[in-house]
Amino acid sequence: QVQLQESGPGLVKPSETLSLTCTVSGGFISSSSYYWGWIRQPPGKGLEWIGSIYYSGSTYYNPSLKSRVSIAVDTSKNQFSLKLSSVTAADTAVYYCARFLPHSDWFDPWGQGTLVTVSS
Amino acid sequence: QSALTQPASVSGSPGQSITISCTGTSSDVGTYNLVSWYQQHPGKAPKLMIYEGSKRPSGVSNRFSGSKSGNTASLTISGLQAEDEADYYCCSYAGTSTWVFGGGTKLTVL
């Protein structure tokens, strides 16, 4: 079955850019049925949708983060990535990647998540 | 785009039923029948429990059910079991290709 795995630095300095990659296994990211998304969860808090991408490159972003977020896809590596610029301590969170089925609108499965801490 | 409103906590005894509400607006929950629910155990990734408001994915117990009335969606868990103790989050389509989550509800099985 499809599995997702996040990877990237666990520590990022304030004002710098957070970069994460999600590797998809057990299925093709170029599947026409699915989108791929990023969701984050600050420690002890709730989930926040960051954005989603289709294999063709079409992207959708949370309006509150849109000016700082970029999501890209690399079909040759079966990966998609997240960049979040000008980070502050408020961006400290566990970042999850997940598969998304449009029109039914569910996220499943999810990666295990990776904690990114913003600190100098 | 504001987070959907969920109670911070609910509790129930084994065997009982509980309901978790998820209140949005006419711009999200009230207009679209696209609410999903996720269960999250401590330190784990969320797991899909309900989609399209009331549909269960394969493998999810039929003790879990979903419904909607107006701007409020609900998740009901019947026959509570100790393993149901977790955090639960709702999520809704919010229009213009955006999605919004609820703040989460901690379920305690007494």
CSV table of C-alpha atoms in Angstrom, one decimal:
chain,number,residue,atom,x,y,z
A,1,GLN,CA,0.0,0.0,0.0
A,2,VAL,CA,1.0,3.6,-0.4
A,3,GLN,CA,3.4,5.0,2.2
A,4,LEU,CA,4.7,8.5,2.7
A,5,GLN,CA,7.9,9.6,4.5
A,6,GLU,CA,8.9,13.1,5.4
A,7,SER,CA,12.6,14.1,5.5
A,8,GLY,CA,14.5,17.3,6.1
A,9,PRO,CA,16.4,19.4,8.7
A,10,GLY,CA,14.9,19.3,12.2
A,11,LEU,CA,16.3,22.7,13.1
A,12,VAL,CA,15.9,25.9,11.2
A,13,LYS,CA,17.1,29.4,12.1
A,14,PRO,CA,14.6,32.3,12.3
A,15,SER,CA,14.2,34.2,9.0
A,16,GLU,CA,15.5,31.3,7.0
A,17,THR,CA,13.7,28.9,4.8
A,18,LEU,CA,12.3,25.6,6.0
A,19,SER,CA,12.6,22.8,3.3
A,20,LEU,CA,11.0,19.3,3.6
A,21,THR,CA,10.6,16.4,1.2
A,22,CYS,CA,8.0,13.7,1.1
A,23,THR,CA,8.8,10.5,-0.6
A,24,VAL,CA,6.0,8.3,-1.8
A,25,SER,CA,6.4,4.5,-2.0
A,26,GLY,CA,4.0,1.8,-3.0
A,27,GLY,CA,2.3,4.0,-5.6
A,28,PHE,CA,3.0,6.7,-8.2
A,29,ILE,CA,2.8,10.3,-7.4
A,30,SER,CA,1.7,10.8,-11.0
A,31,SER,CA,-1.6,9.0,-10.4
A,32,SER,CA,-4.3,11.1,-11.9
A,33,SER,CA,-6.7,10.4,-9.0
A,34,TYR,CA,-4.8,12.0,-6.2
A,35,TYR,CA,-3.4,15.3,-4.9
A,36,TRP,CA,-0.6,15.4,-2.3
A,37,GLY,CA,-0.7,17.7,0.7
A,38,TRP,CA,1.2,19.2,3.6
A,39,ILE,CA,-0.3,19.6,7.1
A,40,ARG,CA,1.4,20.8,10.2
A,41,GLN,CA,0.7,20.6,14.0
A,42,PRO,CA,2.4,22.9,16.5
A,43,PRO,CA,3.3,21.2,19.7
A,44,GLY,CA,0.2,20.6,21.8
A,45,LYS,CA,-2.0,22.2,19.2
A,46,GLY,CA,-4.3,21.3,16.3
A,47,LEU,CA,-3.8,20.5,12.7
A,48,GLU,CA,-3.4,23.2,10.0
A,49,TRP,CA,-3.6,22.6,6.3
A,50,ILE,CA,-0.6,24.2,4.5
A,51,GLY,CA,-1.2,23.3,0.9
A,52,SER,CA,-1.7,20.7,-1.8
A,53,ILE,CA,-0.3,19.9,-5.2
A,54,TYR,CA,-1.3,17.8,-8.2
A,55,TYR,CA,1.3,15.9,-10.2
A,56,SER,CA,0.9,18.3,-13.1
A,57,GLY,CA,2.1,21.1,-10.7
A,58,SER,CA,-1.1,22.8,-9.9
A,59,THR,CA,-0.9,24.1,-6.3
A,60,TYR,CA,-3.4,25.3,-3.7
A,61,TYR,CA,-2.2,27.1,-0.6
A,62,ASN,CA,-3.6,28.1,2.8
A,63,PRO,CA,-4.4,31.9,2.3
A,64,SER,CA,-2.7,32.6,5.7
A,65,LEU,CA,0.6,31.1,4.5
A,66,LYS,CA,0.4,31.7,0.8
A,67,SER,CA,3.0,34.5,0.7
A,68,ARG,CA,5.6,32.3,2.3
A,69,VAL,CA,4.8,28.8,0.9
A,70,SER,CA,5.9,26.9,-2.1
A,71,ILE,CA,5.1,23.3,-2.9
A,72,ALA,CA,6.7,21.4,-5.8
A,73,VAL,CA,6.5,17.9,-7.3
A,74,ASP,CA,9.3,15.7,-8.8
A,75,THR,CA,7.6,12.8,-10.5
A,76,SER,CA,11.0,11.3,-11.5
A,77,LYS,CA,11.8,10.8,-7.8
A,78,ASN,CA,8.2,10.2,-6.7
A,79,GLN,CA,8.6,13.1,-4.3
A,80,PHE,CA,7.0,16.4,-3.5
A,81,SER,CA,8.4,19.1,-1.4
A,82,LEU,CA,7.6,22.1,0.9
A,83,LYS,CA,9.4,25.4,1.3
A,84,LEU,CA,8.3,27.9,3.9
A,85,SER,CA,10.3,31.1,3.9
A,86,SER,CA,11.0,33.7,6.6
A,87,VAL,CA,10.2,31.3,9.4
A,88,THR,CA,9.7,32.3,13.1
A,89,ALA,CA,9.2,30.3,16.3
A,90,ALA,CA,5.5,30.1,15.4
A,91,ASP,CA,6.4,27.8,12.5
A,92,THR,CA,7.8,25.2,15.0
A,93,ALA,CA,5.6,22.1,14.4
A,94,VAL,CA,5.4,18.5,13.3
A,95,TYR,CA,5.0,18.6,9.6
A,96,TYR,CA,3.0,15.8,7.9
A,97,CYS,CA,2.6,14.9,4.3
A,98,ALA,CA,-0.5,13.0,3.1
A,99,ARG,CA,-2.2,11.8,0.0
A,100,PHE,CA,-5.5,13.6,-0.8
A,101,LEU,CA,-8.5,12.4,-2.8
A,102,PRO,CA,-10.4,15.3,-4.3
A,103,HIS,CA,-14.2,15.4,-4.4
A,104,SER,CA,-14.3,13.0,-1.5
A,105,ASP,CA,-11.8,15.3,0.3
A,106,TRP,CA,-9.9,13.0,2.5
A,107,PHE,CA,-6.2,12.8,3.6
A,108,ASP,CA,-5.0,9.2,3.8
A,109,PRO,CA,-2.5,7.9,4.4
A,110,TRP,CA,-0.3,10.3,6.3
A,111,GLY,CA,3.5,10.2,6.8
A,112,GLN,CA,4.8,9.7,10.3
A,113,GLY,CA,5.5,13.4,10.6
A,114,THR,CA,8.8,15.3,11.2
A,115,LEU,CA,9.4,17.9,13.9
A,116,VAL,CA,10.9,21.1,12.7
A,117,THR,CA,12.1,23.5,15.4
A,118,VAL,CA,12.7,27.2,14.6
A,119,SER,CA,15.5,28.5,16.8
A,120,SER,CA,18.8,30.2,16.7
B,1,GLN,CA,-10.5,31.2,6.9
B,2,SER,CA,-11.0,30.3,10.6
B,3,ALA,CA,-10.5,27.0,12.2
B,4,LEU,CA,-13.7,24.9,12.7
B,5,THR,CA,-14.9,24.9,16.4
B,6,GLN,CA,-14.7,21.7,18.4
B,7,PRO,CA,-15.1,21.1,22.1
B,8,ALA,CA,-11.7,20.9,23.8
B,9,SER,CA,-12.6,17.6,25.5
B,10,VAL,CA,-15.3,15.0,25.9
B,11,SER,CA,-15.4,11.9,28.0
B,12,GLY,CA,-17.4,8.7,28.4
B,13,SER,CA,-17.4,5.4,30.1
B,14,PRO,CA,-16.7,2.1,28.3
B,15,GLY,CA,-19.8,1.0,26.4
B,16,GLN,CA,-21.4,4.4,26.3
B,17,SER,CA,-21.8,6.7,23.2
B,18,ILE,CA,-20.3,10.1,22.8
B,19,THR,CA,-20.7,12.8,20.2
B,20,ILE,CA,-18.1,15.3,19.1
B,21,SER,CA,-19.4,18.4,17.3
B,22,CYS,CA,-17.6,20.4,14.6
B,23,THR,CA,-19.1,23.9,14.0
B,24,GLY,CA,-18.2,25.9,10.9
B,25,THR,CA,-20.0,28.4,8.8
B,26,SER,CA,-22.1,28.6,5.7
B,27,SER,CA,-18.8,29.0,3.8
B,28,ASP,CA,-17.6,25.5,4.7
B,29,VAL,CA,-19.5,22.9,6.7
B,30,GLY,CA,-22.8,24.4,5.9
B,31,THR,CA,-22.4,24.4,2.1
B,32,TYR,CA,-20.3,21.3,1.4
B,33,ASN,CA,-20.9,17.7,2.4
B,34,LEU,CA,-17.1,17.2,2.5
B,35,VAL,CA,-16.3,16.8,6.2
B,36,SER,CA,-13.7,14.3,7.2
B,37,TRP,CA,-12.8,13.1,10.7
B,38,TYR,CA,-9.4,11.9,11.9
B,39,GLN,CA,-8.3,10.0,15.0
B,40,GLN,CA,-4.8,10.8,16.4
B,41,HIS,CA,-3.2,8.8,19.2
B,42,PRO,CA,-0.3,10.5,21.1
B,43,GLY,CA,2.8,10.7,19.0
B,44,LYS,CA,1.2,9.2,16.0
B,45,ALA,CA,0.0,10.5,12.7
B,46,PRO,CA,-3.8,11.1,12.2
B,47,LYS,CA,-5.9,8.3,10.8
B,48,LEU,CA,-8.9,8.8,8.6
B,49,MET,CA,-12.1,7.7,10.3
B,50,ILE,CA,-15.0,9.3,8.3
B,51,TYR,CA,-15.2,11.1,4.9
B,52,GLU,CA,-17.9,12.9,3.0
B,53,GLY,CA,-19.6,13.5,6.3
B,54,SER,CA,-20.8,10.0,7.0
B,55,LYS,CA,-18.8,7.4,5.0
B,56,ARG,CA,-16.4,5.0,6.7
B,57,PRO,CA,-13.2,3.8,5.0
B,58,SER,CA,-12.6,0.1,4.8
B,59,GLY,CA,-11.3,-1.2,8.1
B,60,VAL,CA,-12.9,1.5,10.3
B,61,SER,CA,-15.2,0.1,12.9
B,62,ASN,CA,-19.0,0.7,12.4
B,63,ARG,CA,-19.0,2.1,15.9
B,64,PHE,CA,-17.9,5.3,14.3
B,65,SER,CA,-20.5,7.4,12.4
B,66,GLY,CA,-20.8,10.9,11.1
B,67,SER,CA,-23.6,13.3,10.4
B,68,LYS,CA,-24.3,17.0,9.7
B,69,SER,CA,-27.0,19.5,10.5
B,70,GLY,CA,-26.7,23.0,9.2
B,71,ASN,CA,-23.2,24.4,9.9
B,72,THR,CA,-22.4,21.6,12.4
B,73,ALA,CA,-20.9,18.2,11.7
B,74,SER,CA,-20.8,15.5,14.3
B,75,LEU,CA,-18.8,12.3,15.0
B,76,THR,CA,-20.5,9.7,17.2
B,77,ILE,CA,-18.7,6.8,18.7
B,78,SER,CA,-20.8,4.1,20.1
B,79,GLY,CA,-19.8,1.3,22.5
B,80,LEU,CA,-16.8,3.3,23.7
B,81,GLN,CA,-13.6,1.2,24.1
B,82,ALA,CA,-10.4,2.1,25.9
B,83,GLU,CA,-8.6,2.2,22.5
B,84,ASP,CA,-10.9,5.0,21.3
B,85,GLU,CA,-9.1,7.4,23.7
B,86,ALA,CA,-7.4,9.9,21.4
B,87,ASP,CA,-7.6,13.3,19.8
B,88,TYR,CA,-10.2,13.8,17.1
B,89,TYR,CA,-10.1,16.4,14.3
B,90,CYS,CA,-12.7,17.4,11.8
B,91,CYS,CA,-11.8,18.9,8.4
B,92,SER,CA,-13.9,20.6,5.8
B,93,TYR,CA,-13.6,22.0,2.3
B,94,ALA,CA,-13.8,25.8,2.6
B,95,GLY,CA,-14.2,26.8,-1.0
B,96,THR,CA,-11.7,28.1,-3.6
B,97,SER,CA,-9.6,25.0,-3.2
B,98,THR,CA,-8.8,25.5,0.5
B,99,TRP,CA,-9.4,23.2,3.5
B,100,VAL,CA,-9.8,23.9,7.2
B,101,PHE,CA,-9.3,21.7,10.2
B,102,GLY,CA,-11.0,21.9,13.6
B,103,GLY,CA,-9.1,22.7,16.8
B,104,GLY,CA,-9.3,19.1,18.0
B,105,THR,CA,-11.2,17.3,20.7
B,106,LYS,CA,-9.5,15.1,23.4
B,107,LEU,CA,-11.6,12.0,24.1
B,108,THR,CA,-11.1,10.5,27.5
B,109,VAL,CA,-12.5,7.0,28.2
B,110,LEU,CA,-13.2,6.9,31.9
